Amino acid sequence: MAEEYDVIVIGAGTGGYVAAIRAAQLGLKTAVVEKQKALGGTCLLWGCIPTKALLEHAHAFKIAQHAKDWGISLGSAAVTIDMGQVQARKDRVVTGLTKGVEFLFKKNKIDWIKGTARLTGDGGVDVFEGDQRTLRARKEIIVATGSAPRGVPGIEIDRKRIITSDEAIGLREIPKTIVIMGSGAVGVEFASIFNRFGSDVTIVELLPRLVPVEDEAVSAELEKSFRKQGITSHTGARVTAAKAGADAVDVDVLLADGTTKKIQTDYLLVATGRGPVTTGLNAEGVGLQIEKGYIKVDSLFRTSVPGISAVGDVITLGTPGHPQLAHVSSAEGIITAERIAGQESRPINYDHVPGCTYCDPEIGSVGLTEAEAKARGYDVRIGTFPFGILGRAKMAQETDGFVKIVADRKYDELLGIHMIGPRSTELVAEATVALQMESTVEELIRTIHAHPTFAEAVGEAAHATHGAAIHS
Ligand SMILES: Cc1cc2nc3c(=O)[nH]c(=O)nc-3n(C[C@H](O)[C@H](O)[C@H](O)COP(=O)(O)OP(=O)(O)OC[C@H]3O[C@@H](n4cnc5c(N)ncnc54)[C@H](O)[C@@H]3O)c2cc1C
């Protein structure tokens, strides 16, 4: 006899666990099947949280290394970092947060079924590994099985020397050298972490610029800053071969000029993207439409099979580039739970999703890049303001970068705000509200920005868009 729930969620990442909490808040009897030993999925266990914990260590190390600049004397001994302690603290942060999700499950009376699930059709879910159970959803199943690191044909990931982000977050030694394939958010964040810890870092990016989804000006600024920090970037380049030995990897890189560079490195980190996880789910067996491995959904996250929804990294909406981000998966989970509970739901405007990259300097962006706005036919107006002019940036010794506004000349509408520099991952929140409210540049100009703050760069960039920045 199947155990019945209103809603059964498969996967307890940021998509699944948030959907479950919202469903339970709305009075739906909810179960979550999760195969890992802890709740939270990629974000809490392998992604956002461990990487940002390591970046906080890298930042603390940077301050300690420059202690003299701050008038702080640490004596004559060299400033060093203990990776054992770094890893232990990172693990404490992760455990604290996963336990927090467990607490929220108990508070909301959500059953966590510890095992691996597959779909059996007609509302059925079979937990076939772990806590084996037969379940049935009275209202809806939400598939939130997420993503996993994707390899590259011809490069064998041995998880010892040729590694993914899953292994990189747990390294207990500081590599002397590391080559990073891919300069998306994951690649450049690890570049910043290892560079700060003292590794010699080389990035190999297939496309002509770093962080290729960002505005071109942001990519150029990051490349300049990385160069200053001693990070080598090969753009328009490709790893053509990689052979792992016991202590090193031999890597061949085909450079943009057509020559091959041979590099021997301690580690090769493959950070070329993530693919959907549907293995063993019987997705096609129950009739779900699959596109390039992703589960096809409509704008309210309904799959092709009534009674089954899907959210997060595992989905495609049919347009290229569904963002694989924790906050996107959570927003999709909330909308889905509310729809199942009978509330009015509206599709997400993916043009208003903020993206944050926590490299040094940080990147925060929302909306259209200059190139995207032009491609959509807008008569574009640009305003840029450098952080370096601000008093607050000078005090903090963080003067690299700028805020760039992309606006429509005709109606003065804000189309995109892109920033690289100190606290950009926080400042982007203001930009996101502005876009969500469909604000004009004029409204951002009239918004008073406190002094002295980094946020003044946003206000000044708005002034600059009208050709009237006060401080530049
Ligand atoms: C290194 C790294 C850094 C990142 N940093 C950020 C960041 O700073 N900000 C940001 O927004 N995003 C970041 N991300 C992306 C973010 O982690 C993902 O977008 C997010 O976790 C997706 O959530 P999800 O719920 O769709 O899937 P996941 O988090 O992948 O969760 C899916 C869950 O489903 C479980 N599961 C799968 N199949 C089954 C099954 N058959 N039965 C039971 N359980 C199953 C898995 O065990 C997993 O726990 C990062 C990712 C990585 C790898």
Coordinates of C-alpha atoms and ligand atoms in Angstrom, one line a residue:
M1 CA 0.0 0.0 0.0
A2 CA 1.5 3.3 -1.1
E3 CA 2.0 6.1 1.5
E4 CA 0.1 9.2 0.4
Y5 CA 1.2 12.8 0.4
D6 CA -0.3 15.9 -1.3
V7 CA 3.2 16.8 -2.6
I8 CA 6.3 14.7 -3.1
V9 CA 9.5 16.5 -3.9
I10 CA 12.4 14.6 -5.3
G11 CA 15.7 16.3 -4.3
A12 CA 16.4 18.5 -1.4
G13 CA 18.6 21.2 -3.1
T14 CA 17.6 24.9 -3.0
G15 CA 14.8 24.1 -5.5
G16 CA 13.4 21.1 -3.8
Y17 CA 13.7 22.1 -0.1
V18 CA 12.3 25.5 -0.6
A19 CA 9.3 24.2 -2.7
A20 CA 8.7 21.7 0.2
I21 CA 8.7 24.4 2.9
R22 CA 6.3 26.6 0.8
A23 CA 4.0 23.7 0.1
A24 CA 3.9 22.8 3.8
Q25 CA 3.3 26.4 4.8
L26 CA 0.3 26.3 2.5
G27 CA -1.1 23.3 4.3
L28 CA -0.1 20.5 1.9
K29 CA 1.2 17.3 3.4
T30 CA 4.7 17.1 2.0
A31 CA 7.5 14.6 1.7
V32 CA 11.0 15.0 0.3
V33 CA 13.1 12.2 -1.0
E34 CA 16.8 13.0 -0.9
K35 CA 19.6 10.5 -1.5
Q36 CA 22.5 12.4 0.1
K37 CA 23.3 12.2 3.8
A38 CA 22.4 15.8 4.4
L39 CA 19.8 18.3 3.1
G40 CA 20.6 21.3 0.9
G41 CA 21.9 19.8 -2.3
T42 CA 24.6 21.3 -4.5
C43 CA 24.3 24.8 -3.0
L44 CA 24.8 23.9 0.6
L45 CA 27.1 20.8 0.3
W46 CA 29.2 21.3 -2.9
G47 CA 28.5 24.8 -4.3
C48 CA 27.6 28.3 -3.1
I49 CA 28.3 27.8 0.6
P50 CA 31.6 25.9 0.6
T51 CA 33.1 28.1 -2.2
K52 CA 32.0 31.3 -0.5
A53 CA 33.4 30.1 2.8
L54 CA 36.7 29.5 1.1
L55 CA 36.5 32.9 -0.5
E56 CA 36.0 34.5 3.0
H57 CA 39.2 32.7 4.1
A58 CA 41.0 34.0 1.0
H59 CA 39.8 37.6 1.9
A60 CA 40.9 37.3 5.5
F61 CA 44.3 36.0 4.3
K62 CA 44.6 39.0 2.0
I63 CA 43.9 41.4 4.8
A64 CA 46.5 39.6 7.0
Q65 CA 49.0 39.7 4.2
H66 CA 48.6 43.5 3.9
A67 CA 48.5 44.0 7.7
K68 CA 51.3 46.6 7.5
D69 CA 49.1 48.8 5.3
W70 CA 46.6 48.9 8.1
G71 CA 49.2 49.7 10.7
I72 CA 48.9 46.2 12.2
S73 CA 52.1 44.4 13.1
L74 CA 52.1 40.6 13.0
G75 CA 55.8 40.3 13.9
S76 CA 58.5 39.1 11.6
A77 CA 57.1 35.6 10.8
A78 CA 55.6 35.1 7.4
V79 CA 51.8 35.1 7.3
T80 CA 50.6 31.6 6.5
I81 CA 47.3 29.8 6.1
D82 CA 46.4 26.4 7.6
M83 CA 44.3 24.5 5.2
G84 CA 43.3 22.0 7.9
Q85 CA 41.7 24.8 9.9
V86 CA 40.2 26.4 6.7
Q87 CA 38.5 23.1 5.8
A88 CA 37.3 22.5 9.4
R89 CA 35.7 25.9 9.6
K90 CA 34.2 25.6 6.1
D91 CA 32.7 22.2 7.1
R92 CA 31.2 23.7 10.3
V93 CA 29.5 26.4 8.2
V94 CA 28.1 23.8 5.9
T95 CA 26.9 21.5 8.7
G96 CA 25.3 24.4 10.5
L97 CA 23.3 25.3 7.4
T98 CA 22.2 21.7 6.5
K99 CA 21.1 21.2 10.1
G100 CA 19.1 24.4 9.8
V101 CA 17.2 22.9 6.8
E102 CA 16.6 19.8 8.9
F103 CA 15.1 22.0 11.6
L104 CA 12.9 23.8 9.1
F105 CA 11.6 20.4 7.9
K106 CA 10.7 19.4 11.4
K107 CA 9.1 22.8 12.1
N108 CA 7.0 22.5 8.9
K109 CA 6.2 18.8 9.5
I110 CA 7.9 17.7 6.2
D111 CA 8.9 14.0 6.0
W112 CA 12.5 13.5 4.8
I113 CA 12.7 10.1 3.1
K114 CA 16.4 9.2 2.9
G115 CA 16.8 7.4 -0.4
T116 CA 16.8 7.5 -4.2
A117 CA 13.5 7.9 -6.0
R118 CA 12.2 7.0 -9.4
L119 CA 8.9 7.9 -11.0
T120 CA 6.4 5.1 -11.6
G121 CA 3.6 7.0 -13.3
D122 CA 0.1 8.0 -12.1
G123 CA 1.5 10.0 -9.1
G124 CA 3.7 7.1 -8.0
V125 CA 7.2 7.4 -6.6
D126 CA 9.3 4.4 -5.8
V127 CA 12.2 4.9 -3.3
F128 CA 14.4 2.0 -4.5
E129 CA 17.6 2.7 -2.6
G130 CA 18.0 3.7 1.1
D131 CA 14.8 3.9 3.0
Q132 CA 12.8 1.8 0.4
R133 CA 9.2 3.0 0.3
T134 CA 6.3 3.2 -2.2
L135 CA 4.7 6.7 -2.2
R136 CA 1.9 8.3 -4.0
A137 CA 1.3 12.0 -4.6
R138 CA -2.4 13.1 -4.4
K139 CA -1.7 16.5 -6.0
E140 CA 1.8 16.8 -7.5
I141 CA 5.3 15.5 -7.8
I142 CA 8.0 18.1 -8.0
V143 CA 11.3 16.9 -9.6
A144 CA 14.2 18.9 -8.3
T145 CA 17.1 16.5 -9.0
G146 CA 19.5 19.3 -9.9
S147 CA 22.8 19.0 -11.8
A148 CA 26.3 17.5 -11.6
P149 CA 29.7 18.6 -13.0
R150 CA 29.9 17.9 -16.7
G151 CA 33.1 16.5 -18.2
V152 CA 34.7 17.2 -21.6
P153 CA 35.0 14.5 -24.2
G154 CA 38.6 13.2 -24.3
I155 CA 39.5 14.4 -20.8
E156 CA 39.2 11.7 -18.1
I157 CA 38.3 13.2 -14.7
D158 CA 40.1 10.9 -12.2
R159 CA 39.0 13.0 -9.2
K160 CA 42.6 13.0 -7.9
R161 CA 44.6 15.2 -10.2
I162 CA 42.0 16.0 -12.8
I163 CA 39.2 17.3 -10.6
T164 CA 35.8 19.0 -10.6
S165 CA 34.5 21.6 -8.1
D166 CA 33.4 18.7 -5.9
E167 CA 37.0 17.8 -5.2
A168 CA 38.4 21.3 -5.3
I169 CA 36.3 22.5 -2.3
G170 CA 37.9 19.7 -0.2
L171 CA 41.6 20.1 -1.1
R172 CA 43.7 20.0 2.0
E173 CA 46.9 21.2 0.3
I174 CA 47.5 24.4 -1.5
P175 CA 48.5 23.4 -5.0
K176 CA 51.7 25.0 -6.2
T177 CA 50.1 25.2 -9.7
I178 CA 46.6 24.7 -11.0
V179 CA 45.1 24.9 -14.4
I180 CA 41.4 25.8 -14.6
M181 CA 39.4 24.9 -17.6
G182 CA 36.5 27.3 -18.0
S183 CA 36.0 30.9 -16.8
G184 CA 32.4 30.9 -15.8
A185 CA 31.5 31.7 -12.2
V186 CA 32.9 28.5 -10.8
G187 CA 36.2 28.8 -12.7
V188 CA 37.0 32.4 -11.8
E189 CA 35.9 31.9 -8.2
F190 CA 38.4 29.0 -7.7
A191 CA 41.0 31.1 -9.6
S192 CA 40.6 33.8 -6.9
I193 CA 40.7 31.3 -4.1
F194 CA 43.8 29.5 -5.1
N195 CA 45.6 32.6 -6.3
R196 CA 45.1 34.2 -2.9
F197 CA 46.2 31.0 -1.1
G198 CA 49.5 31.2 -3.1
S199 CA 48.9 28.9 -6.1
D200 CA 50.2 29.7 -9.6
V201 CA 46.8 29.8 -11.5
T202 CA 46.3 29.5 -15.2
I203 CA 42.8 29.8 -16.8
V204 CA 42.0 28.3 -20.2
E205 CA 38.8 29.6 -21.7
L206 CA 37.4 28.5 -25.0
L207 CA 35.6 31.7 -25.8
P208 CA 37.4 35.0 -26.5
R209 CA 36.9 36.5 -23.0
L210 CA 36.6 35.6 -19.3
V211 CA 33.1 35.3 -17.7
P212 CA 31.6 35.2 -21.2
V213 CA 28.0 35.7 -20.0
E214 CA 28.8 39.1 -18.5
D215 CA 28.9 42.5 -20.2
E216 CA 32.1 42.8 -22.3
A217 CA 33.4 45.7 -20.2
V218 CA 33.2 43.5 -17.1
S219 CA 35.1 40.7 -18.8
A220 CA 37.9 43.1 -19.8
E221 CA 38.1 44.6 -16.3
L222 CA 38.4 41.1 -14.7
E223 CA 41.1 40.1 -17.1
K224 CA 43.0 43.2 -16.3
S225 CA 42.6 42.7 -12.6
F226 CA 43.5 39.0 -12.8
R227 CA 46.7 39.9 -14.8
K228 CA 47.6 42.4 -12.1
Q229 CA 47.2 39.7 -9.4
G230 CA 49.4 37.3 -11.4
I231 CA 46.6 35.0 -12.7
T232 CA 47.4 33.9 -16.3
S233 CA 44.4 33.8 -18.7
H234 CA 44.4 32.1 -22.1
T235 CA 41.2 33.0 -23.8
G236 CA 40.2 31.6 -27.2
A237 CA 42.2 28.6 -26.1
R238 CA 41.4 24.9 -25.6
V239 CA 42.7 22.0 -23.5
T240 CA 43.3 19.4 -26.2
A241 CA 44.8 16.7 -24.0
A242 CA 45.3 16.0 -20.3
K243 CA 47.1 13.1 -18.8
A244 CA 47.1 12.5 -15.0
G245 CA 50.1 11.0 -13.3
A246 CA 50.5 10.3 -9.6
D247 CA 51.7 13.8 -8.6
A248 CA 50.9 16.0 -11.7
V249 CA 48.9 16.4 -14.8
D250 CA 50.4 17.0 -18.3
V251 CA 48.1 19.5 -20.1
D252 CA 48.2 20.5 -23.8
V253 CA 46.6 23.9 -24.5
L254 CA 45.9 25.0 -28.1
L255 CA 46.3 28.8 -27.8
A256 CA 44.4 31.4 -29.8
D257 CA 47.5 31.9 -32.1
G258 CA 47.4 28.2 -33.1
T259 CA 50.5 27.2 -31.1
T260 CA 50.3 24.4 -28.5
K261 CA 51.5 25.2 -25.0
K262 CA 52.5 22.2 -22.8
I263 CA 51.9 22.8 -19.0
Q264 CA 52.7 20.4 -16.2
T265 CA 50.5 21.3 -13.2
D266 CA 49.6 19.8 -9.8
Y267 CA 45.9 19.9 -10.7
L268 CA 43.6 20.4 -13.6
L269 CA 40.2 21.7 -12.5
V270 CA 37.5 21.1 -15.1
A271 CA 34.9 23.9 -14.6
T272 CA 33.2 23.7 -17.9
G273 CA 29.6 23.6 -16.7
R274 CA 27.1 21.3 -15.2
G275 CA 24.6 18.9 -16.7
P276 CA 21.1 17.7 -15.5
V277 CA 20.7 14.7 -13.2
T278 CA 17.9 12.4 -14.3
T279 CA 19.8 9.0 -14.2
G280 CA 17.6 6.3 -12.8
L281 CA 14.6 8.6 -12.4
N282 CA 12.6 6.9 -15.2
A283 CA 11.8 10.4 -16.6
E284 CA 11.3 9.2 -20.1
G285 CA 9.5 6.1 -18.9
V286 CA 6.7 8.1 -17.5
G287 CA 6.5 10.3 -20.6
L288 CA 8.4 13.5 -19.5
Q289 CA 9.6 15.5 -22.5
I290 CA 13.4 15.7 -22.4
E291 CA 15.5 18.2 -24.3
K292 CA 19.3 17.7 -24.3
G293 CA 19.0 15.8 -21.0
Y294 CA 16.9 18.6 -19.3
I295 CA 13.3 18.2 -18.4
K296 CA 11.1 20.5 -20.5
V297 CA 8.7 22.7 -18.5
D298 CA 6.4 25.5 -19.3
S299 CA 6.6 29.0 -17.7
L300 CA 4.9 27.7 -14.5
F301 CA 7.2 24.7 -14.3
R302 CA 4.6 22.1 -15.5
T303 CA 6.2 19.2 -17.4
S304 CA 4.5 17.4 -20.3
V305 CA 2.9 15.0 -17.8
P306 CA 0.0 16.3 -15.7
G307 CA 0.8 16.0 -12.0
I308 CA 4.6 16.3 -12.4
S309 CA 6.4 19.6 -12.1
A310 CA 10.1 20.3 -12.3
V311 CA 12.3 23.1 -11.0
G312 CA 15.9 24.2 -10.7
D313 CA 19.0 23.1 -12.5
V314 CA 17.4 20.0 -14.1
I315 CA 14.9 22.0 -16.3
T316 CA 14.8 23.8 -19.6
L317 CA 12.2 26.3 -20.6
G318 CA 13.1 25.7 -24.2
T319 CA 15.0 28.9 -24.6
P320 CA 18.8 28.8 -24.3
G321 CA 20.4 29.5 -21.0
H322 CA 18.1 28.8 -18.1
P323 CA 20.2 30.1 -15.3
Q324 CA 21.6 27.4 -13.0
L325 CA 21.5 29.4 -9.8
A326 CA 20.3 28.7 -6.3
H327 CA 18.0 31.7 -6.0
V328 CA 16.4 30.9 -9.4
S329 CA 15.7 27.3 -8.3
S330 CA 14.2 28.6 -5.0
A331 CA 12.0 31.1 -6.8
E332 CA 10.8 28.4 -9.2
G333 CA 10.1 26.1 -6.2
I334 CA 8.0 28.8 -4.4
I335 CA 6.0 29.6 -7.6
T336 CA 5.3 25.8 -8.1
A337 CA 4.2 25.2 -4.6
E338 CA 1.9 28.2 -4.6
R339 CA 0.4 27.1 -8.0
I340 CA -0.2 23.6 -6.6
A341 CA -1.9 25.1 -3.5
G342 CA -4.2 27.0 -5.9
Q343 CA -2.7 30.4 -5.5
E344 CA -2.3 32.8 -8.5
S345 CA 1.2 32.4 -10.0
R346 CA 3.1 34.5 -12.5
P347 CA 6.0 33.4 -14.7
I348 CA 9.5 34.6 -13.8
N349 CA 11.0 37.4 -15.9
Y350 CA 14.5 35.8 -16.4
D351 CA 15.8 39.2 -17.5
H352 CA 15.5 40.3 -13.9
V353 CA 17.5 37.5 -12.3
P354 CA 20.6 38.8 -10.6
G355 CA 23.9 37.0 -11.1
C356 CA 26.7 37.1 -8.6
T357 CA 30.3 35.9 -9.1
Y358 CA 32.4 36.0 -6.0
C359 CA 35.8 36.3 -7.6
D360 CA 38.2 39.1 -6.6
P361 CA 37.0 41.7 -7.7
E362 CA 33.4 40.6 -7.3
I363 CA 30.8 40.8 -10.1
G364 CA 27.1 41.6 -9.8
S365 CA 24.8 42.0 -12.7
V366 CA 21.2 42.0 -13.6
G367 CA 19.4 42.6 -16.9
L368 CA 20.6 43.1 -20.4
T369 CA 24.3 43.6 -21.3
E370 CA 25.1 46.4 -23.7
A371 CA 25.4 43.8 -26.6
E372 CA 22.1 42.1 -25.7
A373 CA 20.3 45.4 -25.5
K374 CA 21.6 46.4 -28.9
A375 CA 20.7 43.0 -30.4
R376 CA 17.2 43.5 -29.2
G377 CA 17.0 46.8 -31.1
Y378 CA 17.2 49.3 -28.3
D379 CA 18.7 52.7 -28.8
V380 CA 21.2 52.2 -25.9
R381 CA 22.5 54.8 -23.5
I382 CA 25.4 53.9 -21.3
G383 CA 26.7 55.4 -18.0
T384 CA 29.8 54.2 -16.1
F385 CA 31.3 55.2 -12.8
P386 CA 34.5 53.8 -11.4
F387 CA 34.6 52.7 -7.7
G388 CA 38.2 54.1 -7.4
I389 CA 36.9 57.7 -7.1
L390 CA 34.8 56.9 -4.0
G391 CA 36.0 57.7 -0.5
R392 CA 34.7 54.4 0.8
A393 CA 36.6 52.5 -1.8
K394 CA 39.8 54.4 -1.0
M395 CA 39.4 53.7 2.7
A396 CA 38.9 50.0 2.0
Q397 CA 41.8 49.8 -0.5
E398 CA 39.4 48.3 -3.0
T399 CA 39.5 50.6 -5.9
D400 CA 39.3 48.3 -9.0
G401 CA 36.1 48.2 -11.1
F402 CA 33.0 50.2 -12.0
V403 CA 29.3 50.2 -12.2
K404 CA 27.9 50.3 -15.8
I405 CA 24.3 51.1 -16.6
V406 CA 22.6 50.1 -19.8
A407 CA 19.4 52.1 -20.5
D408 CA 17.0 52.7 -23.3
R409 CA 17.3 56.3 -24.7
K410 CA 13.7 56.6 -25.8
Y411 CA 11.9 55.9 -22.5
D412 CA 14.9 56.2 -20.1
E413 CA 14.1 52.7 -18.9
L414 CA 16.9 50.8 -17.1
L415 CA 17.7 47.7 -19.1
G416 CA 20.7 46.3 -17.2
I417 CA 23.2 47.2 -14.4
H418 CA 26.6 45.5 -14.4
M419 CA 29.2 46.0 -11.8
I420 CA 32.6 44.7 -11.0
G421 CA 34.3 45.8 -7.8
P422 CA 34.0 45.8 -4.0
R423 CA 30.7 44.5 -2.6
S424 CA 29.2 44.2 -6.1
T425 CA 27.4 40.9 -5.0
E426 CA 25.5 43.0 -2.4
L427 CA 25.0 46.2 -4.5
V428 CA 23.3 44.2 -7.2
A429 CA 20.3 43.9 -4.9
E430 CA 19.5 47.6 -5.4
A431 CA 19.9 47.2 -9.2
T432 CA 17.5 44.2 -9.1
V433 CA 14.8 46.1 -7.3
A434 CA 15.2 49.0 -9.8
L435 CA 14.7 46.6 -12.8
Q436 CA 11.9 44.7 -11.1
M437 CA 10.1 48.1 -10.6
E438 CA 10.8 49.0 -14.2
S439 CA 12.5 52.1 -13.0
T440 CA 13.9 54.8 -15.2
V441 CA 17.4 56.2 -14.9
E442 CA 15.9 59.4 -13.6
E443 CA 14.3 57.5 -10.7
L444 CA 17.7 56.0 -9.8
I445 CA 19.3 59.5 -10.0
R446 CA 16.6 60.8 -7.6
T447 CA 17.1 57.9 -5.2
I448 CA 19.4 59.3 -2.5
H449 CA 22.5 57.1 -1.9
A450 CA 24.0 57.3 1.5
H451 CA 27.5 58.7 1.9
P452 CA 30.2 57.3 2.2
T453 CA 29.1 54.0 0.7
F454 CA 30.0 51.8 -2.2
A455 CA 26.4 52.2 -3.3
E456 CA 27.2 55.8 -4.4
A457 CA 28.8 54.2 -7.5
V458 CA 25.3 53.1 -8.5
G459 CA 23.8 56.5 -8.1
E460 CA 26.7 58.2 -9.9
A461 CA 26.5 55.7 -12.8
A462 CA 22.9 56.8 -13.1
H463 CA 24.0 60.4 -13.3
A464 CA 26.6 59.5 -15.8
T465 CA 24.0 57.9 -18.0
H466 CA 22.5 61.3 -18.3
G467 CA 25.9 62.8 -18.9
A468 CA 26.1 64.4 -15.5
A469 CA 28.1 62.4 -13.0
I470 CA 29.0 64.7 -10.1
H471 CA 32.4 63.2 -9.1
S472 CA 33.9 62.3 -12.4
Ligands
LIG1 C1 31.0 25.3 -7.1 C2 29.7 25.8 -7.2 C3 29.4 27.1 -6.8 C4 28.1 27.6 -6.9 N1 27.9 28.9 -6.4 C5 26.7 29.4 -6.5 C6 26.4 30.7 -6.0 O1 27.2 31.4 -5.4 N2 25.1 31.2 -6.2 C7 24.2 30.6 -6.8 O2 23.0 31.1 -6.9 N3 24.4 29.3 -7.3 C8 25.6 28.8 -7.2 N4 25.8 27.5 -7.7 C9 24.7 26.8 -8.4 C10 23.7 26.2 -7.4 O3 24.4 25.4 -6.4 C11 22.6 25.4 -8.1 O4 22.1 26.2 -9.1 C12 21.6 25.0 -7.2 O5 22.1 24.1 -6.1 C13 20.5 24.2 -7.9 O6 19.5 23.7 -7.0 P1 18.6 22.4 -7.4 O7 17.7 22.3 -6.3 O8 18.1 22.6 -8.8 O9 19.6 21.2 -7.5 P2 20.7 20.6 -6.5 O10 21.1 21.6 -5.5 O11 21.7 19.9 -7.4 O12 19.9 19.5 -5.7 C14 19.4 18.3 -6.3 C15 19.3 17.3 -5.2 O13 18.6 16.2 -5.7 C16 19.1 15.0 -5.2 N5 18.7 13.9 -6.1 C17 19.1 13.8 -7.4 N6 18.5 12.7 -7.9 C18 17.8 12.1 -6.9 C19 16.9 11.0 -6.8 N7 16.6 10.2 -7.9 N8 16.4 10.7 -5.6 C20 16.6 11.4 -4.5 N9 17.4 12.5 -4.6 C21 17.9 12.9 -5.7 C22 20.6 15.3 -5.1 O14 21.3 14.4 -4.2 C23 20.6 16.7 -4.7 O15 20.7 16.9 -3.3 C24 27.1 26.9 -7.5 C25 27.3 25.6 -8.0 C26 28.6 25.1 -7.8 C27 28.9 23.7 -8.3

